[in-house]
Each structure stands twice: as structure tokens, then as C-alpha cells.
Short mmCIF file of C-alpha atoms in Angstrom, two decimals:
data_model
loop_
_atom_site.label_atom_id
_atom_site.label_comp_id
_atom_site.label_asym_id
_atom_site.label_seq_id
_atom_site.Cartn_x
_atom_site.Cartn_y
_atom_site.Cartn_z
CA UNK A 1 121.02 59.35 82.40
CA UNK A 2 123.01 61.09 79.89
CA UNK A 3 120.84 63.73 78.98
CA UNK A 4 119.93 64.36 83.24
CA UNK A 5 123.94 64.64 83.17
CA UNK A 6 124.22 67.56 80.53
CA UNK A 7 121.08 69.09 81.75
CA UNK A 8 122.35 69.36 85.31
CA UNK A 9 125.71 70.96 83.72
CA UNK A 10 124.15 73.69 81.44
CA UNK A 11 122.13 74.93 85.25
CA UNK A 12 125.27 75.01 86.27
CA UNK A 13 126.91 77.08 83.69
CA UNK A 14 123.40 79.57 83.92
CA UNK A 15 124.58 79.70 87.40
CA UNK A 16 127.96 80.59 87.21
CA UNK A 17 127.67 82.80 84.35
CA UNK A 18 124.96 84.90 86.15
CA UNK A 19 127.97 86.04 87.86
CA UNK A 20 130.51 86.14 86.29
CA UNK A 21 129.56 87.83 83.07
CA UNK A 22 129.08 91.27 85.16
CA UNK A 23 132.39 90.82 86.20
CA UNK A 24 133.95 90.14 82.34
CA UNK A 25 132.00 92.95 81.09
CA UNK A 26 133.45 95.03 83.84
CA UNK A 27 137.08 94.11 83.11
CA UNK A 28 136.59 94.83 79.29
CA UNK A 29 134.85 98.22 79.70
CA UNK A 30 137.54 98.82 82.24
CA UNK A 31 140.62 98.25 79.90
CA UNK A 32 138.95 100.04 77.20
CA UNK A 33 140.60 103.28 76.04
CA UNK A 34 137.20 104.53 74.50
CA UNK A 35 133.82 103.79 75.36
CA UNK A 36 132.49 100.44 73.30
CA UNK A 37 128.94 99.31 71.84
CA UNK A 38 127.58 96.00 72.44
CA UNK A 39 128.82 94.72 69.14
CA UNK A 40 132.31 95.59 69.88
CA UNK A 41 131.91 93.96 73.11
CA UNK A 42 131.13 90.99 71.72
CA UNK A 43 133.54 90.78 69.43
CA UNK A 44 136.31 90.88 71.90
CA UNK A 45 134.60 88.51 74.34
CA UNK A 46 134.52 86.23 70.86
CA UNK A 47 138.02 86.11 70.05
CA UNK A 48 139.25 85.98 73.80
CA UNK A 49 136.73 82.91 74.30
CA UNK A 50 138.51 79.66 73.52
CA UNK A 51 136.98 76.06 75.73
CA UNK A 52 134.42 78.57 77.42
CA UNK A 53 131.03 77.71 77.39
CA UNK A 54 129.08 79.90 74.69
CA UNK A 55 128.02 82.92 75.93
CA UNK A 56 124.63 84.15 73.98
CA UNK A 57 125.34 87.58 73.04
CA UNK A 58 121.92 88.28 73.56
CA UNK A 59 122.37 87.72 77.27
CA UNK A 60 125.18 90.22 77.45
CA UNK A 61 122.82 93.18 77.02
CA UNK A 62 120.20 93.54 79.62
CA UNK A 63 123.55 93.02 82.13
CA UNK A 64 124.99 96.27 80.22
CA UNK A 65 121.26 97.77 81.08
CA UNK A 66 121.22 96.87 84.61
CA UNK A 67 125.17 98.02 85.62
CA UNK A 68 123.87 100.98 83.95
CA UNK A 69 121.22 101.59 86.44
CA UNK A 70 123.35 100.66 89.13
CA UNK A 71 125.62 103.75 88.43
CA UNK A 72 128.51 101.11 87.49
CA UNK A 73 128.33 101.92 84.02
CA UNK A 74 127.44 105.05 82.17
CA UNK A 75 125.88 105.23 78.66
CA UNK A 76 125.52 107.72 75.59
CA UNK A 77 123.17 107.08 72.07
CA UNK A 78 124.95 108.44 69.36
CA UNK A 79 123.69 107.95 65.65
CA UNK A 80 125.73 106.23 63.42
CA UNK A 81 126.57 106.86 59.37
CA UNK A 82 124.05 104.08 57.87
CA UNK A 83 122.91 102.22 60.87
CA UNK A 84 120.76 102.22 64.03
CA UNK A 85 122.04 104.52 67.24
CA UNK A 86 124.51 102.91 69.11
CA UNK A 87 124.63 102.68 72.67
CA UNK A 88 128.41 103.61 73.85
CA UNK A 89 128.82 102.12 77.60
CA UNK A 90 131.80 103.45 79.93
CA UNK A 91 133.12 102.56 82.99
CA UNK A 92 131.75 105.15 85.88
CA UNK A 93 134.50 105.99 88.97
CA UNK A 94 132.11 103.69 91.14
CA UNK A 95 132.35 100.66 88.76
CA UNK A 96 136.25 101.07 89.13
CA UNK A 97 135.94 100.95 92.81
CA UNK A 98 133.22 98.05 92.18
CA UNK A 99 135.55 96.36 89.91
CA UNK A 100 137.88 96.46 92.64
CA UNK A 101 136.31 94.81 94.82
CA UNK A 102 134.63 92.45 92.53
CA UNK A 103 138.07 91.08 91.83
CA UNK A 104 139.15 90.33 95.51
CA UNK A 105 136.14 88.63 95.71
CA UNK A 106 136.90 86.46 92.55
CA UNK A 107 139.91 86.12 93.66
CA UNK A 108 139.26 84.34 97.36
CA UNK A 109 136.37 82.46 95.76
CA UNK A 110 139.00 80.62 92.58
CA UNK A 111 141.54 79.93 95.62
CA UNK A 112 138.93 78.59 97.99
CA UNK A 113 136.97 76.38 95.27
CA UNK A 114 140.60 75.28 93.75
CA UNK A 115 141.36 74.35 97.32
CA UNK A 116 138.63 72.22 98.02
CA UNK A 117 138.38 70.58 94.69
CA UNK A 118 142.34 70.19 95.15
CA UNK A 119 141.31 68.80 98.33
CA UNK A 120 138.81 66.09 96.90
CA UNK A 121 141.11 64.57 94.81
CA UNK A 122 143.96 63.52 97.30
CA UNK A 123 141.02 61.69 99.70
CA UNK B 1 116.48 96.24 57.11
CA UNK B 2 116.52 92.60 56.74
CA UNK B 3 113.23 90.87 56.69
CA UNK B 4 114.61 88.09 58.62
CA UNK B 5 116.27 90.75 61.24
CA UNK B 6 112.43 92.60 61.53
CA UNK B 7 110.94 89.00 61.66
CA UNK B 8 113.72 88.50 64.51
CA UNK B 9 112.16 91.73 66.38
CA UNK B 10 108.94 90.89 66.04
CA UNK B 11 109.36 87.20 67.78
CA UNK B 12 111.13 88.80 70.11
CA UNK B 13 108.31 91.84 71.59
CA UNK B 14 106.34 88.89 71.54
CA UNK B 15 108.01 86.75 73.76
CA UNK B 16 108.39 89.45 75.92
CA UNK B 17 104.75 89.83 76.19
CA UNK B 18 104.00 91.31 80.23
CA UNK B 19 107.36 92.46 80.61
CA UNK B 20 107.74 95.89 82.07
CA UNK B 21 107.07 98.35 78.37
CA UNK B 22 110.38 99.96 78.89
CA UNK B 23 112.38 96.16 78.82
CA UNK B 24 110.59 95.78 76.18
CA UNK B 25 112.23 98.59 74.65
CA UNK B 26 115.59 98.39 75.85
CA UNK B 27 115.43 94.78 74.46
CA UNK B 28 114.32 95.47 71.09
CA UNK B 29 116.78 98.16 70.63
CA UNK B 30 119.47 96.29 71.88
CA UNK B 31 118.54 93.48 69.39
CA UNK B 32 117.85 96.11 66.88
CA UNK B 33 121.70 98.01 67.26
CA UNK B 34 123.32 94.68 67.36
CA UNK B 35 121.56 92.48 64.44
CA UNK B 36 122.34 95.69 62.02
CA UNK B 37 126.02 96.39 63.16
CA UNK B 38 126.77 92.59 63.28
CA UNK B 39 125.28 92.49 59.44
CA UNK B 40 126.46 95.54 58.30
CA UNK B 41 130.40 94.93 59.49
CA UNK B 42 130.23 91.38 58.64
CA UNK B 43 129.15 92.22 54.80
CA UNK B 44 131.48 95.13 54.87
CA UNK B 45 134.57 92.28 55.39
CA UNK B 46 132.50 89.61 53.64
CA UNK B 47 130.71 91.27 50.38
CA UNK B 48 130.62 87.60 48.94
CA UNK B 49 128.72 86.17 51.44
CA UNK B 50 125.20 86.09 51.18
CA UNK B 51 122.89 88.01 53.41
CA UNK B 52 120.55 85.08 54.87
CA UNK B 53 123.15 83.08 55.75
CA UNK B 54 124.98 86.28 57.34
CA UNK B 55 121.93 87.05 59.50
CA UNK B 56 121.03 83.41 60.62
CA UNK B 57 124.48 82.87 61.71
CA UNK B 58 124.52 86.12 63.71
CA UNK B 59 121.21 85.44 65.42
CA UNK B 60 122.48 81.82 66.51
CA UNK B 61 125.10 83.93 68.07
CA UNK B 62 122.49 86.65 69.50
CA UNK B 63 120.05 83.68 70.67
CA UNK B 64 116.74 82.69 69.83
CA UNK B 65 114.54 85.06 70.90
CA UNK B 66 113.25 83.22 73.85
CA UNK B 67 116.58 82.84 75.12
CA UNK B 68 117.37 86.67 74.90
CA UNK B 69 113.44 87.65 76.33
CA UNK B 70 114.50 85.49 79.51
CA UNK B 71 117.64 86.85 79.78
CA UNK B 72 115.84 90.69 80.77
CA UNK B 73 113.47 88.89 82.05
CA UNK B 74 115.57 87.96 84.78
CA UNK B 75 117.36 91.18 84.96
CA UNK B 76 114.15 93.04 85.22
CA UNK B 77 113.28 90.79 88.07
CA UNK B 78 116.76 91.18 89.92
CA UNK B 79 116.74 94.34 89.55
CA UNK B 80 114.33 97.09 90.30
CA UNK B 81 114.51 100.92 89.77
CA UNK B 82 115.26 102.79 93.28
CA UNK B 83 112.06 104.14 93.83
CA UNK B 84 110.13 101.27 92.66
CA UNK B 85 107.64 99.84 95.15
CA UNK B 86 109.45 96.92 96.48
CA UNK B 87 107.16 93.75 95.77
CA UNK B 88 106.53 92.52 99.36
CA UNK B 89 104.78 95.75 99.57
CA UNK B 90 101.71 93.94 98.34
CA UNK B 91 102.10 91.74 101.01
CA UNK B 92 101.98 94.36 103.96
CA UNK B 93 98.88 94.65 105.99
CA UNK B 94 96.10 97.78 104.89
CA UNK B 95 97.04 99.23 108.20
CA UNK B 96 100.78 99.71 106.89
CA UNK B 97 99.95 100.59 103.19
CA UNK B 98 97.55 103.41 104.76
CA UNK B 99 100.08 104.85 106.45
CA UNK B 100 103.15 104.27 105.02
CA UNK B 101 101.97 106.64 102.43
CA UNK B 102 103.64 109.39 105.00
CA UNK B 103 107.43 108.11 104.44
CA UNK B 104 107.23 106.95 100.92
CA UNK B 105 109.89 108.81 99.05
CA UNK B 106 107.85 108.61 96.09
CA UNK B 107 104.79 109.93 97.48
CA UNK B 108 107.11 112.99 98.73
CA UNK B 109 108.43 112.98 95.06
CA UNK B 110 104.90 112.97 93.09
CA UNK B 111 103.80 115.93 95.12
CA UNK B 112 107.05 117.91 94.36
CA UNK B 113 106.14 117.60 91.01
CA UNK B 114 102.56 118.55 90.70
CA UNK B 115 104.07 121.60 92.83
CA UNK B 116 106.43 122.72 90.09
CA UNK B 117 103.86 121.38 87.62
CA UNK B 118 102.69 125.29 87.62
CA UNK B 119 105.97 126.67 86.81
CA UNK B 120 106.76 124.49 84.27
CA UNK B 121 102.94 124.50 82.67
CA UNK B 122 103.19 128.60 82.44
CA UNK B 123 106.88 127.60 81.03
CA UNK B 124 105.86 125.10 78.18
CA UNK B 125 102.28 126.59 77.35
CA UNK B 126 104.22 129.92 76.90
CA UNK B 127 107.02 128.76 74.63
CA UNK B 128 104.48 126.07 72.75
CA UNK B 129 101.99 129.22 71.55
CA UNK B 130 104.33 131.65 71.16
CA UNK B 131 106.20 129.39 68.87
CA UNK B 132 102.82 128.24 66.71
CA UNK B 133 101.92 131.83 66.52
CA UNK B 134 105.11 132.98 65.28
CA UNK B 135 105.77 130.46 62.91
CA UNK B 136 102.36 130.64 61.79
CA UNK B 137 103.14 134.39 60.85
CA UNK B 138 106.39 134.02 59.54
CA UNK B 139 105.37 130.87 57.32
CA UNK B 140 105.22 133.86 54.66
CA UNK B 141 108.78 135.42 55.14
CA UNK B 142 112.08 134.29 54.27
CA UNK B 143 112.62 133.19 57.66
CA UNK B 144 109.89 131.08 58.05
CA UNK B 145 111.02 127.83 57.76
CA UNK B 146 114.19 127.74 59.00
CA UNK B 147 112.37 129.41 62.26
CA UNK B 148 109.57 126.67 62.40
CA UNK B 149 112.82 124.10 62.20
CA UNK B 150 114.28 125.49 65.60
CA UNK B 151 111.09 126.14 67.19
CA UNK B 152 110.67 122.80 66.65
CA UNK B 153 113.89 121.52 67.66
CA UNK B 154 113.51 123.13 70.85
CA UNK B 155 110.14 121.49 71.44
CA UNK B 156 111.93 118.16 71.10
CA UNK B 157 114.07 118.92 73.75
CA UNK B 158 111.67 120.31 75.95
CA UNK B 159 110.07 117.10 76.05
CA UNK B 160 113.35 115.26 77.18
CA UNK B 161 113.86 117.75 79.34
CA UNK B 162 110.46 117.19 80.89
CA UNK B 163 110.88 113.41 80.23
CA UNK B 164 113.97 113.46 82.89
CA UNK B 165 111.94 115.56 84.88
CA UNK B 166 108.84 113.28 85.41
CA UNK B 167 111.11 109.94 85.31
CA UNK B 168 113.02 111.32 88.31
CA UNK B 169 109.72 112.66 90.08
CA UNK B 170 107.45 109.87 89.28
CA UNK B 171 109.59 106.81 88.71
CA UNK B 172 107.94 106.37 85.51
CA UNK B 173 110.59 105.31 82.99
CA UNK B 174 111.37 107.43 80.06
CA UNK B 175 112.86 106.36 76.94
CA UNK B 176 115.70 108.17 75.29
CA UNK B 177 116.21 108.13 71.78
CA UNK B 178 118.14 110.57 70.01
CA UNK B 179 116.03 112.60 68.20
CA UNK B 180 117.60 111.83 64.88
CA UNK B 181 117.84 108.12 64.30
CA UNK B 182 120.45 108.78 61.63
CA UNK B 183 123.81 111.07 60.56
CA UNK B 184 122.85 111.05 56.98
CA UNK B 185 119.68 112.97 56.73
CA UNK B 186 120.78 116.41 56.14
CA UNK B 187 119.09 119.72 57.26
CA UNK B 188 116.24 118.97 54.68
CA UNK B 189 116.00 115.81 55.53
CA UNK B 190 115.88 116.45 59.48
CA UNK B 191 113.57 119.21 58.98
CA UNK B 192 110.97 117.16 56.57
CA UNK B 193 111.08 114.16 59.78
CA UNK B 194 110.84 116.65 62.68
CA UNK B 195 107.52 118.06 60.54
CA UNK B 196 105.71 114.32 60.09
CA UNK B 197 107.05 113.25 62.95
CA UNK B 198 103.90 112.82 65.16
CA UNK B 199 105.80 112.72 68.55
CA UNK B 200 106.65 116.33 67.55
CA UNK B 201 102.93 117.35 67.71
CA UNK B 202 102.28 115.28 70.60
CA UNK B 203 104.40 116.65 72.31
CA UNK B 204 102.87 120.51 71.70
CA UNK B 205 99.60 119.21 72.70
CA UNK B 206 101.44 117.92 75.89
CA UNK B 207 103.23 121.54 76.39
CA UNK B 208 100.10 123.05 75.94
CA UNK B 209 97.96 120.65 78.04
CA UNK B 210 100.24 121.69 80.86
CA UNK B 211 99.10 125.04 81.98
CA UNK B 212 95.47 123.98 82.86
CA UNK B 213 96.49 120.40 84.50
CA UNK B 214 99.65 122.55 86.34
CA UNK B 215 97.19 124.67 87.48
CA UNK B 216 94.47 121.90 88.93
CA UNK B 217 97.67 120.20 90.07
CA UNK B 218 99.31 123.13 92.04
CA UNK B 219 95.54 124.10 93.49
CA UNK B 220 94.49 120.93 94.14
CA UNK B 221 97.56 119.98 96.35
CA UNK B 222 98.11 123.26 97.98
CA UNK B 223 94.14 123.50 99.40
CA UNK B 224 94.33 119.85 100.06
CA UNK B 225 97.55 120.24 102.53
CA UNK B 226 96.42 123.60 103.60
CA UNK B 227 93.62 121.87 105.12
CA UNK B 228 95.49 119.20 106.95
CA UNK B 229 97.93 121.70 108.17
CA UNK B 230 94.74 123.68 108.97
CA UNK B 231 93.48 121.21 111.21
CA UNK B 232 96.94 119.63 112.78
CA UNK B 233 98.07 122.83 114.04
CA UNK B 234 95.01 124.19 115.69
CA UNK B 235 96.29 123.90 118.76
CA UNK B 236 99.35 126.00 117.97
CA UNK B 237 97.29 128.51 116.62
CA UNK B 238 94.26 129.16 118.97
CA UNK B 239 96.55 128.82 122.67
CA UNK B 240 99.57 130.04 120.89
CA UNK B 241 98.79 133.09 119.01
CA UNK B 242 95.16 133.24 119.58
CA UNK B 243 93.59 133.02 116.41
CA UNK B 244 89.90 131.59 116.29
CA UNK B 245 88.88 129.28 113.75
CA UNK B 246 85.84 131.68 112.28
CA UNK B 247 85.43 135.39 113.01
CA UNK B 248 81.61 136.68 112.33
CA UNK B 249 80.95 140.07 113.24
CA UNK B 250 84.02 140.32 115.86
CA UNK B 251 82.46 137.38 117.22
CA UNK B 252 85.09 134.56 117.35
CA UNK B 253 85.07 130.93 117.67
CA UNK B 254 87.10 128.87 119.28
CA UNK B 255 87.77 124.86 118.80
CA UNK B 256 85.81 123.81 122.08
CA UNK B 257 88.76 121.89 124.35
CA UNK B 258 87.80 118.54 123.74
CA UNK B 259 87.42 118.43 119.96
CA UNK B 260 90.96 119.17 119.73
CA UNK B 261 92.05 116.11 119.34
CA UNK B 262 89.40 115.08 117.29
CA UNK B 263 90.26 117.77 115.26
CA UNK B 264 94.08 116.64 114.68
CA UNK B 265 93.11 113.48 114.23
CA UNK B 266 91.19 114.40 110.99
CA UNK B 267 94.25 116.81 110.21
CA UNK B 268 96.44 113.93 110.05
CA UNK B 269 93.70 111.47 108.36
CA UNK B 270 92.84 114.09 105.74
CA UNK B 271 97.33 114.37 105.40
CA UNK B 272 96.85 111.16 104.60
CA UNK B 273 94.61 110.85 101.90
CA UNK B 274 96.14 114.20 100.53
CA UNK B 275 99.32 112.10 99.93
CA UNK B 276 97.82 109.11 98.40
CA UNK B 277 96.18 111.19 95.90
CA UNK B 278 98.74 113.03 95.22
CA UNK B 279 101.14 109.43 94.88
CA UNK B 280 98.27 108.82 92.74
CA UNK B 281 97.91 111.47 90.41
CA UNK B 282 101.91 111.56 90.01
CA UNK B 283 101.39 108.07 88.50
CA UNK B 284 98.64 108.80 86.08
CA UNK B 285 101.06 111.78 84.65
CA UNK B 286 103.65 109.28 84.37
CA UNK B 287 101.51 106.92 82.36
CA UNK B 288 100.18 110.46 80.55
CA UNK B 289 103.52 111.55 80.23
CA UNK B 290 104.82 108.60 78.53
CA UNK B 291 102.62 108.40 76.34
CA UNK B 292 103.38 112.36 75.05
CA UNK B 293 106.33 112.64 75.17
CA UNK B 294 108.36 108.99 74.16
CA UNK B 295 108.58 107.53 70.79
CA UNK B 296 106.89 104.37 70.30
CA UNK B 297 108.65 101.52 68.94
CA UNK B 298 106.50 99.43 66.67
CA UNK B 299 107.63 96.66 64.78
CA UNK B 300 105.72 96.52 61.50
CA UNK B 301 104.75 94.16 59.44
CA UNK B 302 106.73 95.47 56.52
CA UNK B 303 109.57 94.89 58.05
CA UNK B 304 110.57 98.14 59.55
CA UNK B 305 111.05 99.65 62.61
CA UNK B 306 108.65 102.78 61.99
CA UNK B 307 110.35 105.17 64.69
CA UNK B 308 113.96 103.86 64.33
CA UNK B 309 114.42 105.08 60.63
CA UNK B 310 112.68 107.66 59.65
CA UNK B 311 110.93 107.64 56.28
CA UNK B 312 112.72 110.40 54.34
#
């Protein structure tokens, strides 16, 4: 029963993080002065993640790919002093506007699920 | 590079096994740029540390590989380049996969290309011999190796140039790499890789390859839409400017009335097949293309990504 219990939580933390780690990659890329690599990503996804359930770097990636594609992000390879190419990713005018919206919608979703949850507890 | 980081790779192409190529390497790169920064900052602030336990605790954090393979996995699936056949195509009836061939962007796209294939075949096969032959003669002089080191250089970006080109007119995905992997190698260095470097080569066979195909191509789908065109617009041209189909000896022959339609109806069958073989070759020089003009990541057993570093 136990295990069915944690089982049926980590599907729902796949779930929720599908979306929601767009939207946190978004936000960082959007606050940062110069474009980042994925290692520096992480890094500051690491030290702001405190009681969040553990993001696999790994995962982080193909989502930087696919924004890309989508026009949300932009990307450049430049060659580093002793180590592979990095990737630098950048926010594109479209992923600001995206961003935008992205946030209203997080936004009215956080009220609306803290409302009914609120909700559940005074029945 | 770490054995246990090439190791790392290696599981990793493999669970990606029938992924799309180009996920593949997106994902090994990514892993790649990310195992080798993590390691190389981490020692940087850490030089006691040692570097298994370094790596193993950075992979944890990366993911097993499986974890990280079904992660693009399920990008890949969500989402699909824009002129990517959607997959319910499969599903459509042959009527609809016959004809749809007439508003398929990509279709439109492929035939573009083999169009301008001509242009840019007289383009590359020009520059490609002119260069060999020059630097061939000039191997003697001063001045010959610095010029076979931009000659070459150019070649290289020729073929991203014509990398973007077919990617955009074919759909075919290109990889970008920069052509150096590294800052450090100095002009000897980057002269010594860009001459053992077999993409180089390939891609002068590729430049040279691409006056005769440019030419079948740019034939080939002129005649073949000539014809259609030929045949749709018969009407047009025998009751509205009078021209016969076949003149022998001032004699001149007309498209008897009721053929006509027959006669647009193969027009527009014959449009038809012109586009699906065009769609068609387009995606054979995409496969061609790719395999000219884009580096090949292999993971080898020594532990060493062959195209990523150079061997200097």
C-alpha cells in the first residue's frame, strides 16, 4: 500500500513538472543579464531548490532544445578554453511575451487549486 | 575525458536506440557539455576531491541514462519540427495522400530546392576546383599553405551554409557544431585538424558532386512540370492563342474537342506524380546531405568522443 502511495506521488510530480519546468527555465533565462549554459542553469535552479522535489538535470535539457525550436529561446555554440562547446541559451522577444502569459496562467491556476484545496478542508 | 563520463555516453546513445539521429545528438552533446563543465568546475573548487567520486555524484544529479533518454524521448514526441509530416498522416486514406501531395508545403519546398540546386551546384563545383587546383599549384610557394588553410576554411562554411539551406528546404535536420571544438588549438593546430579532418573532404566531394546532380535535378523537374503545364493548359493555348499541339510541314494539329479533358486530366495526374518525386528526391538529398556535410558523433570505445576533440 505504501509503495502504490509513493508511486502514485512521483506520476504526479512527472506531471506537474512537465509543466512547470518550461516555465522555471523561462523565468531564469529571463532574469539573466547574459545568456547561460545548461550547467549554469543548473546551478542556480540547485541553490534556489530547497523541499522541491529533485529535478534531474538531465531532464532540463531536451526542454532547453524544444523552447529553442519553438522560437522561445535562442541559442549560440561557442568553444570554451579546455572543455567541450557550450551551448549559450537566451531569451527571444516572443519568449518574453510567452513568459507573460505563461505567468497569468500560473497565476489563475495556484489561486484556483489553493481555492479548492482551501475549500476541501473547511467541509 | 573521464572513462566513466565516455562510459556515461555510451549507455546513453544506447538507450536512445530508434530515436530520431539528431536527438540522439542533441542528447549526447548535452550530456557531453554538462558532465565536463560539472567535472571540470567542481575540481577547479575541489582539487582534493577525487575524480570518481566527482563524476558519480554529478551523474546522480544528471540521471541515469535511462532517465535522461526518456526525458527527449518525450520531447521528441511532443514536439515535432514545423514541416514534419504530422503522424496521423499515415492514417489518411491513399486517396488523400495522392493528392495532398499538391498543398504540402514541403513538397512546394523540396522542389524549390532542386530548382536552385543548379545555381548553387555551378556555385560549389566552381569554388571546390578552383580551390584544389590552386592550392595544388601553390603547395610549392610561400603562400601555399596558409592559402590551402582558407580555402579550406571557406569550404567548411560552405557546407553550413548549404546545411541551413537543405534543413530549411527539406526538413532534414542539420547539426551545428562549431567547426573548432576547442579555443586552444592555435593556427597550427586548427590547420593540422581542418587537413585530417575527413568531414573537410567530404564535404569537397559533396561541392563537387553538386554540379551534375544540380543539373539532373533542375532538368528533371523543369521537363517534368513543363509537361503537366503542357497538358493542363491546352485549352488556353489552342482556343486562346491558337497554337496546335504539332506542326509538320505547315500542317497543324489540333487536340480533337473531346480529348480535352482527357488531356487535362493527365496534365494534372502527371502534376501529381511530378510533385511526389520531387517530395521524394528532396528527401533522399536530405539523407545525402547529412551524411556530407554533418560531423558524426561516435562514442568510442577508448573513451573519446572522436569528433568533439580533435586529435592534435
Amino acid at each position: 500500500m505504501l509503495s502504490d502511495l509513493s508511486t502514485a506521488n512521483k506520476k504526479f510530480q512527472k506531471e506537474l513538472k512537465a509543466g512547470t519546468v518550461a516555465l522555471v527555465l523561462l523565468g531564469i533565462l529571463d532574469r539573466a543579464v547574459e545568456p547561460m549554459y545548461g550547467y549554469q542553469i543548473t546551478k542556480h535552479i540547485e541553490l534556489a531548490m530547497e523541499n522541491v522535489p529533485e529535478i534531474k538535470q538531465g531532464a532540463l535539457y531536451p526542454v532547453l532544445r524544444s523552447l529553442e525550436r519553438s522560437g522561445i529561446l535562442e541559442s549560440q555554440v561557442e568553444p570554451s578554453v579546455s572543455g567541450p562547446p557550450r551551448r549559450y541559451y537566451r531569451i527571444t522577444e516572443a519568449g518574453r511575451e510567452t513568459l507573460a502569459e505563461w505567468k497569468v496562467t500560473w497565476g489563475y491556476t495556484k489561486n484556483f487549486v489553493d481555492a479548492i484545496l482551501k475549500g476541501q478542508d473547511d467541509v | 575525458m573521464s572513462e566513466m563520463i565516455s562510459r556515461y555516453l555510451n549507455e546513453l546513445s544506447a538507450a536512445l536506440a530508434g530515436a530520431d539521429p539528431a536527438t540522439v545528438q542533441d542528447a549526447l552533446s548535452d550530456a557531453e557539455e554538462h558532465l565536463r563543465t560539472a567535472l571540470d568546475q567542481t575540481l577547479s573548487e575541489h582539487p582534493e576531491t577525487s575524480e570518481n567520486e566527482v563524476v558519480k555524484l554529478i551523474i546522480e544529479k544528471y540521471g541515469s541514462p535511462e532517465e535522461v533518454a526518456s526525458a527527449y524521448k518525450e520531447v521528441e514526441m511532443r514536439t515535432a519540427p514545423a514541416l514534419a509530416e504530422s503522424k496521423n498522416q499515415k492514417d489518411r486514406s491513399v486517396v488523400a495522400r495522392i493528392f495532398g501531395v499538391l498543398i504540402d508545403p514541403r513538397a512546394y519546398a523540396a522542389l524549390f530546392y532542386l530548382i536552385i540546386s543548379l545555381a548553387t551546384g555551378i556555385i560549389y563545383f566552381t569554388w571546390a576546383v578552383t580551390g584544389l587546383s590552386l592550392s595544388a599549384g601553390f603547395l610549392v610557394l610561400i603562400i601555399g599553405i596558409p592559402f590551402i588553410g582558407v580555402f579550406l576554411l571557406s569550404v567548411q562554411g560552405l557546407a553550413l551554409v548549404e546545411g541551413r539551406i537543405v534543413e530549411a528546404l527539406t526538413g532534414y535536420r542539420m547539426l551545428r557544431r562549431p567547426i573548432f571544438a576547442r579555443k586552444d588549438l592555435g593556427i597550427w593546430g586548427r590547420f593540422k585538424y581542418l587537413v585530417t579532418s575527413g568531414l573537410t573532404w567530404k564535404t569537397l566531394v559533396y561541392m563537387i558532386l553538386q554540379l551534375p546532380l544540380g543539373i539532373i535535378y533542375f532538368t528533371l523537374s523543369v521537363i517534368m512540370l513543363a509537361i503537366s503545364f503542357w497538358c493542363i493548359l491546352r485549352p488556353i493555348f489552342e482556343y486562346g492563342f491558337d497554337l496546335p499541339w504539332l506542326m509538320i510541314d505547315n500542317i497543324s494539329f489540333y487536340t480533337p474537342g473531346w480529348t480535352m479533358p482527357l488531356v487535362m486530366i493527365v496534365g494534372i495526374l502527371w502534376l501529381i506524380l511530378t510533385m511526389h518525386l520531387v517530395k521524394l528526391i528532396g528527401r533522399m538529398h536530405g539523407g545525402f546531405a547529412r551524411i556530407m556535410l554533418v560531423k558524426k558523433e561516435k562514442v568510442v570505445d577508448e573513451g573519446r568522443l572522436e569528433s568533439a576533440i580533435p586529435s592534435v
